[in-house]
């Protein structure tokens, strides 16, 4: 038994889409979430920048005494999962891509035509394609970067025509020319536009990694005898910029879960400045 919280992080609010699945499957677990809303999006940044932001956040979570780290971000999982695992050997660290790839490889038949949509960095890494095909060579993989989705979602532009047009702009030829049967939402922000995608392409089978990772979290905690029991820890949501959008999205996502949450601001830049000023005094 281990009543410490599970740590999650993402470049912004996308990783929040994983949390309701964990709360439903393991209701005793408590969480600390960090959304790097001040520096989002990560998906078009240099790998070295993504790595340095991610190591900083992982360090923050470890210092906050989490029992495991869930990289609720495909972009970070595709670029620096190994670096985080190496730097923090005292806690289990899992990414979101490998559990999804394992499930797709196991459940999709040979000849399936699977599309992956994600950020530029995730798509350029071919992390999904390589992991799926190393387990099931018969699956046909197609990849498409959709870089404008994340800024629109972070702005709350979801349920309207602008988002639908943007989806069509990136996906119409991709879905039709590749004759896809399934699509993986390869960015944790995308489940927030899952309904739009379903409405525009009703024939597509949608695979949501945010729902799959909860199963892997449970498996890791069970294997290590680290499941929580009666923890009184309050779920905490940190953001580097505690914006109205971030708070509204949490309210929206957790409306159905009816959980108590606490919001806190933690900005690494401001913290560095504060420390430097204290040092100068
Ligand atoms: N939600 C993230 C992902 O899963 C990152 C998106 C971004 O910051 O560009 O890739």
PDB file of C-alpha atoms and ligand atoms in Angstrom:
ATOM      1  CA  UNK A   1       0.000   0.000   0.000  1.00  0.00           C
ATOM      2  CA  UNK A   2       1.241   3.505  -0.817  1.00  0.00           C
ATOM      3  CA  UNK A   3      -0.937   6.558  -0.218  1.00  0.00           C
ATOM      4  CA  UNK A   4       1.306   9.060  -1.961  1.00  0.00           C
ATOM      5  CA  UNK A   5      -0.243  10.741  -5.026  1.00  0.00           C
ATOM      6  CA  UNK A   6       0.389   9.784  -8.655  1.00  0.00           C
ATOM      7  CA  UNK A   7       2.119  12.622 -10.551  1.00  0.00           C
ATOM      8  CA  UNK A   8       0.927  13.587 -14.041  1.00  0.00           C
ATOM      9  CA  UNK A   9       2.256  16.247 -16.359  1.00  0.00           C
ATOM     10  CA  UNK A  10       1.644  17.733 -19.769  1.00  0.00           C
ATOM     11  CA  UNK A  11       2.532  20.894 -21.673  1.00  0.00           C
ATOM     12  CA  UNK A  12      -0.895  22.274 -20.761  1.00  0.00           C
ATOM     13  CA  UNK A  13      -4.381  21.027 -20.119  1.00  0.00           C
ATOM     14  CA  UNK A  14      -4.311  18.010 -22.489  1.00  0.00           C
ATOM     15  CA  UNK A  15      -3.047  15.550 -19.878  1.00  0.00           C
ATOM     16  CA  UNK A  16      -6.164  16.257 -17.818  1.00  0.00           C
ATOM     17  CA  UNK A  17      -8.031  13.965 -20.229  1.00  0.00           C
ATOM     18  CA  UNK A  18      -6.275  10.938 -18.642  1.00  0.00           C
ATOM     19  CA  UNK A  19      -7.395  11.691 -15.094  1.00  0.00           C
ATOM     20  CA  UNK A  20     -11.128  10.753 -15.163  1.00  0.00           C
ATOM     21  CA  UNK A  21     -10.199   7.265 -16.450  1.00  0.00           C
ATOM     22  CA  UNK A  22      -7.834   6.776 -13.507  1.00  0.00           C
ATOM     23  CA  UNK A  23     -10.419   8.099 -11.054  1.00  0.00           C
ATOM     24  CA  UNK A  24     -13.007   5.658 -12.371  1.00  0.00           C
ATOM     25  CA  UNK A  25     -10.760   2.603 -12.470  1.00  0.00           C
ATOM     26  CA  UNK A  26      -8.829   3.300  -9.235  1.00  0.00           C
ATOM     27  CA  UNK A  27     -10.971   5.690  -7.164  1.00  0.00           C
ATOM     28  CA  UNK A  28      -8.665   5.467  -4.137  1.00  0.00           C
ATOM     29  CA  UNK A  29      -5.772   7.058  -6.024  1.00  0.00           C
ATOM     30  CA  UNK A  30      -5.005  10.759  -5.546  1.00  0.00           C
ATOM     31  CA  UNK A  31      -3.073  12.907  -7.972  1.00  0.00           C
ATOM     32  CA  UNK A  32      -0.787  15.873  -8.467  1.00  0.00           C
ATOM     33  CA  UNK A  33      -1.044  17.346 -11.961  1.00  0.00           C
ATOM     34  CA  UNK A  34       1.324  19.855 -13.523  1.00  0.00           C
ATOM     35  CA  UNK A  35       0.302  21.691 -16.715  1.00  0.00           C
ATOM     36  CA  UNK A  36       3.004  23.869 -18.239  1.00  0.00           C
ATOM     37  CA  UNK A  37       0.442  26.360 -19.533  1.00  0.00           C
ATOM     38  CA  UNK A  38       2.956  29.227 -19.599  1.00  0.00           C
ATOM     39  CA  UNK A  39       5.182  27.382 -22.107  1.00  0.00           C
ATOM     40  CA  UNK A  40       2.629  25.423 -24.138  1.00  0.00           C
ATOM     41  CA  UNK A  41       2.663  24.178 -26.889  1.00  0.00           C
ATOM     42  CA  UNK A  42       5.627  21.793 -26.799  1.00  0.00           C
ATOM     43  CA  UNK A  43       4.772  20.013 -30.036  1.00  0.00           C
ATOM     44  CA  UNK A  44       6.638  22.338 -32.407  1.00  0.00           C
ATOM     45  CA  UNK A  45       9.625  23.063 -30.117  1.00  0.00           C
ATOM     46  CA  UNK A  46      13.183  21.699 -30.329  1.00  0.00           C
ATOM     47  CA  UNK A  47      13.748  18.368 -28.586  1.00  0.00           C
ATOM     48  CA  UNK A  48      16.399  19.909 -26.316  1.00  0.00           C
ATOM     49  CA  UNK A  49      13.854  22.499 -25.099  1.00  0.00           C
ATOM     50  CA  UNK A  50      11.188  19.833 -24.495  1.00  0.00           C
ATOM     51  CA  UNK A  51      13.736  17.745 -22.593  1.00  0.00           C
ATOM     52  CA  UNK A  52      14.848  20.572 -20.320  1.00  0.00           C
ATOM     53  CA  UNK A  53      11.223  21.635 -19.516  1.00  0.00           C
ATOM     54  CA  UNK A  54      10.232  18.019 -18.864  1.00  0.00           C
ATOM     55  CA  UNK A  55      13.160  17.231 -16.562  1.00  0.00           C
ATOM     56  CA  UNK A  56      12.358  20.366 -14.581  1.00  0.00           C
ATOM     57  CA  UNK A  57       8.736  19.278 -14.130  1.00  0.00           C
ATOM     58  CA  UNK A  58       9.658  15.674 -13.274  1.00  0.00           C
ATOM     59  CA  UNK A  59      12.036  17.011 -10.613  1.00  0.00           C
ATOM     60  CA  UNK A  60       9.229  19.169  -9.214  1.00  0.00           C
ATOM     61  CA  UNK A  61       6.919  16.125  -9.027  1.00  0.00           C
ATOM     62  CA  UNK A  62       9.549  13.937  -7.364  1.00  0.00           C
ATOM     63  CA  UNK A  63      10.182  16.696  -4.794  1.00  0.00           C
ATOM     64  CA  UNK A  64       6.404  16.806  -4.248  1.00  0.00           C
ATOM     65  CA  UNK A  65       6.694  13.149  -3.140  1.00  0.00           C
ATOM     66  CA  UNK A  66       4.718  11.435  -5.900  1.00  0.00           C
ATOM     67  CA  UNK A  67       4.883   7.629  -6.016  1.00  0.00           C
ATOM     68  CA  UNK A  68       4.996   7.456  -9.817  1.00  0.00           C
ATOM     69  CA  UNK A  69       5.180   9.806 -12.812  1.00  0.00           C
ATOM     70  CA  UNK A  70       2.791   9.554 -15.741  1.00  0.00           C
ATOM     71  CA  UNK A  71       3.932  11.507 -18.792  1.00  0.00           C
ATOM     72  CA  UNK A  72       0.452  12.521 -19.959  1.00  0.00           C
ATOM     73  CA  UNK A  73       1.936  14.024 -23.104  1.00  0.00           C
ATOM     74  CA  UNK A  74       2.743  12.205 -26.343  1.00  0.00           C
ATOM     75  CA  UNK A  75       5.324  14.792 -27.384  1.00  0.00           C
ATOM     76  CA  UNK A  76       7.341  14.285 -24.188  1.00  0.00           C
ATOM     77  CA  UNK A  77       6.805  10.499 -24.265  1.00  0.00           C
ATOM     78  CA  UNK A  78       8.136  10.440 -27.843  1.00  0.00           C
ATOM     79  CA  UNK A  79      11.247  12.468 -27.081  1.00  0.00           C
ATOM     80  CA  UNK A  80      12.471  12.033 -23.518  1.00  0.00           C
ATOM     81  CA  UNK A  81      10.857   9.144 -21.654  1.00  0.00           C
ATOM     82  CA  UNK A  82      14.287   7.468 -21.307  1.00  0.00           C
ATOM     83  CA  UNK A  83      15.934  10.644 -19.999  1.00  0.00           C
ATOM     84  CA  UNK A  84      13.298  11.028 -17.295  1.00  0.00           C
ATOM     85  CA  UNK A  85      13.474   7.343 -16.337  1.00  0.00           C
ATOM     86  CA  UNK A  86      17.265   7.553 -16.110  1.00  0.00           C
ATOM     87  CA  UNK A  87      17.306  10.774 -14.083  1.00  0.00           C
ATOM     88  CA  UNK A  88      14.680   9.615 -11.563  1.00  0.00           C
ATOM     89  CA  UNK A  89      15.281   5.899 -10.934  1.00  0.00           C
ATOM     90  CA  UNK A  90      13.545   6.054  -7.533  1.00  0.00           C
ATOM     91  CA  UNK A  91      10.025   6.348  -9.074  1.00  0.00           C
ATOM     92  CA  UNK A  92       8.369   4.385 -11.870  1.00  0.00           C
ATOM     93  CA  UNK A  93       7.925   6.636 -14.923  1.00  0.00           C
ATOM     94  CA  UNK A  94       5.528   5.688 -17.713  1.00  0.00           C
ATOM     95  CA  UNK A  95       4.737   7.357 -21.018  1.00  0.00           C
ATOM     96  CA  UNK A  96       1.481   7.281 -22.934  1.00  0.00           C
ATOM     97  CA  UNK A  97       2.680   5.916 -26.281  1.00  0.00           C
ATOM     98  CA  UNK A  98       3.966   2.455 -25.375  1.00  0.00           C
ATOM     99  CA  UNK A  99       0.764   1.210 -23.597  1.00  0.00           C
ATOM    100  CA  UNK A 100      -1.311   2.435 -26.555  1.00  0.00           C
ATOM    101  CA  UNK A 101       0.983   0.885 -29.154  1.00  0.00           C
ATOM    102  CA  UNK A 102       0.902  -2.429 -27.263  1.00  0.00           C
ATOM    103  CA  UNK A 103      -2.906  -2.430 -27.194  1.00  0.00           C
ATOM    104  CA  UNK A 104      -3.229  -1.452 -30.871  1.00  0.00           C
ATOM    105  CA  UNK A 105      -0.727  -4.137 -31.939  1.00  0.00           C
ATOM    106  CA  UNK A 106      -2.640  -6.742 -29.951  1.00  0.00           C
ATOM    107  CA  UNK A 107      -6.192  -5.788 -30.879  1.00  0.00           C
ATOM    108  CA  UNK A 108      -5.923  -4.700 -34.535  1.00  0.00           C
ATOM    109  CA  UNK A 109      -5.803  -7.338 -37.184  1.00  0.00           C
ATOM    110  CA  UNK A 110      -3.161  -7.566 -39.860  1.00  0.00           C
ATOM    111  CA  UNK A 111      -4.152  -5.324 -42.786  1.00  0.00           C
ATOM    112  CA  UNK A 112      -5.816  -2.715 -40.543  1.00  0.00           C
ATOM    113  CA  UNK A 113      -5.184   0.839 -41.743  1.00  0.00           C
ATOM    114  CA  UNK A 114      -4.402   2.929 -38.686  1.00  0.00           C
ATOM    115  CA  UNK A 115      -3.871   6.691 -38.791  1.00  0.00           C
ATOM    116  CA  UNK A 116      -2.006   8.635 -36.130  1.00  0.00           C
ATOM    117  CA  UNK A 117      -2.593  12.336 -35.603  1.00  0.00           C
ATOM    118  CA  UNK A 118      -0.316  14.279 -33.270  1.00  0.00           C
ATOM    119  CA  UNK A 119       2.038  17.200 -32.891  1.00  0.00           C
ATOM    120  CA  UNK A 120       4.881  17.797 -35.348  1.00  0.00           C
ATOM    121  CA  UNK A 121       7.425  16.400 -32.886  1.00  0.00           C
ATOM    122  CA  UNK A 122       5.410  13.229 -32.126  1.00  0.00           C
ATOM    123  CA  UNK A 123       4.785  12.522 -35.801  1.00  0.00           C
ATOM    124  CA  UNK A 124       8.425  13.209 -36.778  1.00  0.00           C
ATOM    125  CA  UNK A 125       9.619  10.772 -34.083  1.00  0.00           C
ATOM    126  CA  UNK A 126       7.561   7.902 -35.626  1.00  0.00           C
ATOM    127  CA  UNK A 127       7.321   6.568 -32.058  1.00  0.00           C
ATOM    128  CA  UNK A 128       3.819   5.098 -32.566  1.00  0.00           C
ATOM    129  CA  UNK A 129       4.662   3.613 -35.950  1.00  0.00           C
ATOM    130  CA  UNK A 130       7.878   1.979 -34.742  1.00  0.00           C
ATOM    131  CA  UNK A 131       6.377   0.542 -31.559  1.00  0.00           C
ATOM    132  CA  UNK A 132       3.240  -0.795 -33.256  1.00  0.00           C
ATOM    133  CA  UNK A 133       5.112  -2.331 -36.167  1.00  0.00           C
ATOM    134  CA  UNK A 134       7.737  -3.922 -33.933  1.00  0.00           C
ATOM    135  CA  UNK A 135       4.858  -5.922 -32.409  1.00  0.00           C
ATOM    136  CA  UNK A 136       2.569  -6.367 -35.403  1.00  0.00           C
ATOM    137  CA  UNK A 137       4.144  -5.881 -38.814  1.00  0.00           C
ATOM    138  CA  UNK A 138       0.888  -6.377 -40.677  1.00  0.00           C
ATOM    139  CA  UNK A 139      -0.709  -3.107 -39.529  1.00  0.00           C
ATOM    140  CA  UNK A 140      -0.497  -0.252 -42.052  1.00  0.00           C
ATOM    141  CA  UNK A 141       0.407   3.030 -40.367  1.00  0.00           C
ATOM    142  CA  UNK A 142      -0.239   6.556 -41.642  1.00  0.00           C
ATOM    143  CA  UNK A 143       0.822   9.704 -39.771  1.00  0.00           C
ATOM    144  CA  UNK A 144      -0.290  13.332 -39.905  1.00  0.00           C
ATOM    145  CA  UNK A 145       0.809  16.334 -37.834  1.00  0.00           C
ATOM    146  CA  UNK A 146      -1.993  18.731 -36.863  1.00  0.00           C
ATOM    147  CA  UNK A 147      -0.116  21.588 -35.147  1.00  0.00           C
ATOM    148  CA  UNK A 148      -2.995  24.092 -34.939  1.00  0.00           C
ATOM    149  CA  UNK A 149      -5.227  21.836 -32.799  1.00  0.00           C
ATOM    150  CA  UNK A 150      -3.421  22.423 -29.479  1.00  0.00           C
ATOM    151  CA  UNK A 151      -3.428  26.269 -29.499  1.00  0.00           C
ATOM    152  CA  UNK A 152      -7.141  26.250 -30.418  1.00  0.00           C
ATOM    153  CA  UNK A 153      -7.987  23.748 -27.668  1.00  0.00           C
ATOM    154  CA  UNK A 154      -5.924  25.691 -25.098  1.00  0.00           C
ATOM    155  CA  UNK A 155      -8.011  28.728 -26.106  1.00  0.00           C
ATOM    156  CA  UNK A 156     -11.224  26.773 -25.544  1.00  0.00           C
ATOM    157  CA  UNK A 157     -12.143  26.959 -29.261  1.00  0.00           C
ATOM    158  CA  UNK A 158     -13.696  23.503 -29.440  1.00  0.00           C
ATOM    159  CA  UNK A 159     -17.385  23.390 -29.962  1.00  0.00           C
ATOM    160  CA  UNK A 160     -17.611  25.499 -33.102  1.00  0.00           C
ATOM    161  CA  UNK A 161     -17.076  25.941 -36.813  1.00  0.00           C
ATOM    162  CA  UNK A 162     -13.458  27.099 -36.589  1.00  0.00           C
ATOM    163  CA  UNK A 163     -12.439  23.821 -34.981  1.00  0.00           C
ATOM    164  CA  UNK A 164     -14.464  21.776 -37.470  1.00  0.00           C
ATOM    165  CA  UNK A 165     -12.831  23.610 -40.403  1.00  0.00           C
ATOM    166  CA  UNK A 166      -9.368  23.036 -38.905  1.00  0.00           C
ATOM    167  CA  UNK A 167     -10.121  19.327 -38.481  1.00  0.00           C
ATOM    168  CA  UNK A 168     -11.199  19.098 -42.122  1.00  0.00           C
ATOM    169  CA  UNK A 169      -8.139  21.073 -43.240  1.00  0.00           C
ATOM    170  CA  UNK A 170      -5.746  18.568 -41.671  1.00  0.00           C
ATOM    171  CA  UNK A 171      -7.737  15.374 -41.906  1.00  0.00           C
ATOM    172  CA  UNK A 172     -10.031  15.230 -44.979  1.00  0.00           C
ATOM    173  CA  UNK A 173      -7.470  14.014 -47.500  1.00  0.00           C
ATOM    174  CA  UNK A 174      -5.593  12.045 -44.827  1.00  0.00           C
ATOM    175  CA  UNK A 175      -8.650  10.001 -43.834  1.00  0.00           C
ATOM    176  CA  UNK A 176      -9.989   9.505 -47.350  1.00  0.00           C
ATOM    177  CA  UNK A 177      -6.791   9.049 -49.400  1.00  0.00           C
ATOM    178  CA  UNK A 178      -5.357   6.567 -46.894  1.00  0.00           C
ATOM    179  CA  UNK A 179      -8.753   4.767 -46.496  1.00  0.00           C
ATOM    180  CA  UNK A 180      -8.258   4.666 -42.729  1.00  0.00           C
ATOM    181  CA  UNK A 181     -10.341   2.369 -40.520  1.00  0.00           C
ATOM    182  CA  UNK A 182      -8.956   3.634 -37.212  1.00  0.00           C
ATOM    183  CA  UNK A 183      -7.393   6.778 -35.881  1.00  0.00           C
ATOM    184  CA  UNK A 184      -5.194   7.194 -32.782  1.00  0.00           C
ATOM    185  CA  UNK A 185      -5.578  10.515 -30.984  1.00  0.00           C
ATOM    186  CA  UNK A 186      -1.798  10.861 -30.582  1.00  0.00           C
ATOM    187  CA  UNK A 187      -1.928  14.007 -28.468  1.00  0.00           C
ATOM    188  CA  UNK A 188      -3.617  14.186 -25.064  1.00  0.00           C
ATOM    189  CA  UNK A 189      -5.372  17.402 -26.068  1.00  0.00           C
ATOM    190  CA  UNK A 190      -7.274  15.649 -28.866  1.00  0.00           C
ATOM    191  CA  UNK A 191      -9.828  13.732 -26.759  1.00  0.00           C
ATOM    192  CA  UNK A 192     -11.305  17.195 -26.162  1.00  0.00           C
ATOM    193  CA  UNK A 193     -12.219  17.277 -29.884  1.00  0.00           C
ATOM    194  CA  UNK A 194     -13.102  13.588 -30.116  1.00  0.00           C
ATOM    195  CA  UNK A 195     -16.796  14.398 -30.544  1.00  0.00           C
ATOM    196  CA  UNK A 196     -16.033  16.773 -33.464  1.00  0.00           C
ATOM    197  CA  UNK A 197     -13.909  14.091 -35.171  1.00  0.00           C
ATOM    198  CA  UNK A 198     -16.593  11.444 -34.594  1.00  0.00           C
ATOM    199  CA  UNK A 199     -19.257  13.713 -36.077  1.00  0.00           C
ATOM    200  CA  UNK A 200     -17.174  14.596 -39.162  1.00  0.00           C
ATOM    201  CA  UNK A 201     -15.868  11.038 -39.806  1.00  0.00           C
ATOM    202  CA  UNK A 202     -18.531   8.708 -38.337  1.00  0.00           C
ATOM    203  CA  UNK A 203     -17.017   5.669 -40.078  1.00  0.00           C
ATOM    204  CA  UNK A 204     -13.700   6.002 -38.212  1.00  0.00           C
ATOM    205  CA  UNK A 205     -12.939   3.938 -35.158  1.00  0.00           C
ATOM    206  CA  UNK A 206     -11.277   6.313 -32.646  1.00  0.00           C
ATOM    207  CA  UNK A 207      -8.538   5.080 -30.277  1.00  0.00           C
ATOM    208  CA  UNK A 208      -8.032   7.281 -27.225  1.00  0.00           C
ATOM    209  CA  UNK A 209      -4.652   6.763 -25.453  1.00  0.00           C
ATOM    210  CA  UNK A 210      -5.851   8.798 -22.440  1.00  0.00           C
ATOM    211  CA  UNK A 211      -8.221   5.940 -21.601  1.00  0.00           C
ATOM    212  CA  UNK A 212      -5.605   3.233 -22.210  1.00  0.00           C
ATOM    213  CA  UNK A 213      -2.906   4.597 -19.918  1.00  0.00           C
ATOM    214  CA  UNK A 214      -5.110   4.158 -16.811  1.00  0.00           C
ATOM    215  CA  UNK A 215      -4.846   0.385 -17.255  1.00  0.00           C
ATOM    216  CA  UNK A 216      -1.044   0.550 -17.330  1.00  0.00           C
ATOM    217  CA  UNK A 217      -0.968   2.755 -14.189  1.00  0.00           C
ATOM    218  CA  UNK A 218      -3.072   0.157 -12.347  1.00  0.00           C
ATOM    219  CA  UNK A 219      -0.825  -2.655 -13.541  1.00  0.00           C
ATOM    220  CA  UNK A 220       2.390  -0.898 -12.394  1.00  0.00           C
ATOM    221  CA  UNK A 221       0.930   0.000  -8.981  1.00  0.00           C
ATOM    222  CA  UNK A 222      -0.457  -3.516  -8.456  1.00  0.00           C
ATOM    223  CA  UNK A 223       2.817  -5.201  -9.460  1.00  0.00           C
ATOM    224  CA  UNK A 224       4.716  -3.073  -6.947  1.00  0.00           C
ATOM    225  CA  UNK A 225       2.099  -3.327  -4.213  1.00  0.00           C
ATOM    226  CA  UNK A 226       1.686   0.461  -4.324  1.00  0.00           C
ATOM    227  CA  UNK A 227      -2.100   0.881  -4.603  1.00  0.00           C
ATOM    228  CA  UNK A 228      -3.601   3.537  -2.295  1.00  0.00           C
ATOM    229  CA  UNK A 229      -6.087   2.758   0.451  1.00  0.00           C
ATOM    230  CA  UNK A 230      -8.014   5.499   2.237  1.00  0.00           C
ATOM    231  CA  UNK A 231      -5.640   8.343   1.359  1.00  0.00           C
ATOM    232  CA  UNK A 232      -6.825  11.754   2.593  1.00  0.00           C
ATOM    233  CA  UNK A 233      -4.575  13.662   0.152  1.00  0.00           C
ATOM    234  CA  UNK A 234      -6.454  16.350  -1.794  1.00  0.00           C
ATOM    235  CA  UNK A 235      -5.953  16.297  -5.598  1.00  0.00           C
ATOM    236  CA  UNK A 236      -3.805  19.271  -6.613  1.00  0.00           C
ATOM    237  CA  UNK A 237      -3.566  20.884 -10.043  1.00  0.00           C
ATOM    238  CA  UNK A 238      -0.535  23.062 -10.632  1.00  0.00           C
ATOM    239  CA  UNK A 239      -0.104  25.258 -13.672  1.00  0.00           C
ATOM    240  CA  UNK A 240       2.793  27.491 -14.670  1.00  0.00           C
ATOM    241  CA  UNK A 241       0.103  29.987 -15.694  1.00  0.00           C
ATOM    242  CA  UNK A 242      -3.083  29.439 -13.753  1.00  0.00           C
ATOM    243  CA  UNK A 243      -5.327  30.823 -16.470  1.00  0.00           C
ATOM    244  CA  UNK A 244      -9.096  31.009 -16.628  1.00  0.00           C
ATOM    245  CA  UNK A 245      -9.076  28.401 -19.432  1.00  0.00           C
ATOM    246  CA  UNK A 246      -7.161  25.906 -17.313  1.00  0.00           C
ATOM    247  CA  UNK A 247      -9.559  26.285 -14.370  1.00  0.00           C
ATOM    248  CA  UNK A 248     -12.628  26.153 -16.630  1.00  0.00           C
ATOM    249  CA  UNK A 249     -11.352  23.002 -18.297  1.00  0.00           C
ATOM    250  CA  UNK A 250     -10.784  21.307 -14.945  1.00  0.00           C
ATOM    251  CA  UNK A 251     -14.323  22.259 -13.896  1.00  0.00           C
ATOM    252  CA  UNK A 252     -15.632  20.885 -17.197  1.00  0.00           C
ATOM    253  CA  UNK A 253     -13.679  17.597 -17.013  1.00  0.00           C
ATOM    254  CA  UNK A 254     -14.408  16.929 -13.345  1.00  0.00           C
ATOM    255  CA  UNK A 255     -18.014  18.005 -13.304  1.00  0.00           C
ATOM    256  CA  UNK A 256     -19.116  14.396 -13.646  1.00  0.00           C
ATOM    257  CA  UNK A 257     -16.464  13.010 -11.278  1.00  0.00           C
ATOM    258  CA  UNK A 258     -17.572  15.293  -8.418  1.00  0.00           C
ATOM    259  CA  UNK A 259     -14.100  15.416  -6.894  1.00  0.00           C
ATOM    260  CA  UNK A 260     -12.592  18.083  -4.694  1.00  0.00           C
ATOM    261  CA  UNK A 261      -9.671  19.832  -6.372  1.00  0.00           C
ATOM    262  CA  UNK A 262      -7.179  22.487  -5.390  1.00  0.00           C
ATOM    263  CA  UNK A 263      -5.463  24.816  -7.922  1.00  0.00           C
ATOM    264  CA  UNK A 264      -1.993  26.244  -7.420  1.00  0.00           C
ATOM    265  CA  UNK A 265       0.343  28.336  -9.506  1.00  0.00           C
ATOM    266  CA  UNK A 266       3.970  27.266  -9.872  1.00  0.00           C
ATOM    267  CA  UNK A 267       6.060  29.020 -12.489  1.00  0.00           C
ATOM    268  CA  UNK A 268       9.690  27.869 -12.810  1.00  0.00           C
ATOM    269  CA  UNK A 269      10.825  31.196 -14.291  1.00  0.00           C
ATOM    270  CA  UNK A 270       9.313  33.245 -11.462  1.00  0.00           C
ATOM    271  CA  UNK A 271      10.734  30.791  -8.930  1.00  0.00           C
ATOM    272  CA  UNK A 272      14.206  31.171 -10.488  1.00  0.00           C
ATOM    273  CA  UNK A 273      13.910  34.960 -10.358  1.00  0.00           C
ATOM    274  CA  UNK A 274      12.746  34.829  -6.748  1.00  0.00           C
ATOM    275  CA  UNK A 275      15.722  32.622  -5.814  1.00  0.00           C
ATOM    276  CA  UNK A 276      18.186  34.896  -7.659  1.00  0.00           C
ATOM    277  CA  UNK A 277      16.794  37.962  -5.893  1.00  0.00           C
ATOM    278  CA  UNK A 278      17.063  36.222  -2.521  1.00  0.00           C
ATOM    279  CA  UNK A 279      20.642  35.257  -3.403  1.00  0.00           C
ATOM    280  CA  UNK A 280      21.565  38.868  -4.257  1.00  0.00           C
ATOM    281  CA  UNK A 281      20.283  40.256  -0.948  1.00  0.00           C
TER     282      UNK A 281
HETATM  283  N1  LIG B   1      -0.696  17.236 -25.100  1.00  0.00           N
HETATM  284  C1  LIG B   1       0.580  17.093 -25.664  1.00  0.00           C
HETATM  285  C2  LIG B   1       0.760  15.809 -26.430  1.00  0.00           C
HETATM  286  O1  LIG B   1       0.148  14.840 -26.058  1.00  0.00           O
HETATM  287  C3  LIG B   1       1.373  18.262 -26.110  1.00  0.00           C
HETATM  288  C4  LIG B   1       0.807  19.186 -27.076  1.00  0.00           C
HETATM  289  C5  LIG B   1       1.685  20.398 -27.286  1.00  0.00           C
HETATM  290  O2  LIG B   1       2.058  21.031 -26.305  1.00  0.00           O
HETATM  291  O3  LIG B   1       1.999  20.712 -28.439  1.00  0.00           O
HETATM  292  O4  LIG B   1       1.513  15.724 -27.364  1.00  0.00           O
END
